[in-house]
Phi, psi and omega in degrees: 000156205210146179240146177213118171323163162295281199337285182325312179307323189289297216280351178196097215245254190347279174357287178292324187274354176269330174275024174289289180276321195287291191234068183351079169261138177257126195247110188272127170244132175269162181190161156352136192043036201009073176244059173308124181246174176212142210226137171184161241255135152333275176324347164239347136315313165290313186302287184325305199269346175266346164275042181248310183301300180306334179217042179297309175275142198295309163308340104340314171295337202251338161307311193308287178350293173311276177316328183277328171301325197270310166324297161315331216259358217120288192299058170225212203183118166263115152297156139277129163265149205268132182266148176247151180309133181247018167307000000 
């Protein structure tokens, strides 16, 4: 996580925002009265907010939970995937 006042930010905006995106950094801008922004990529924003959606709800959460249990113990099963023709 890498932090920057505003000013640093305003003078090297490309900068800050490839390493953002690029090599999916969270960025804290610091400001006044710690009235603090955080800054991260479309692509890790979306990643954040659908586990937020998964496991928002207590039946899902207690799903997952069960499916990571079962995984751990073993208690899974490998397919061969079937390729299909796209004719």
């Amino acid at each position: 996580m890498l932090a920057v006042n505003y000013t640093c930010l305003r003078d090297n905006m490309k900068r800050y925002m490839d390493q953002v995106t690029d090599d999916y950094e969270t960025l804290i801008v610091t400001r006044k009265n710690n009235k603090n922004v955080v800054m991260m990529s479309e692509e890790m924003y979306n990643n954040l907010m659908e586990n937020v959606h998964i496991v928002s709800s207590k039946a899902n959460f207690e799903w997952l939970m069960q499916s990571k249990q079962q995984l751990e113990a073993g208690n899974f099963s490998q397919h061969e995937l079937a390729e299909v023709d796209d004719e």
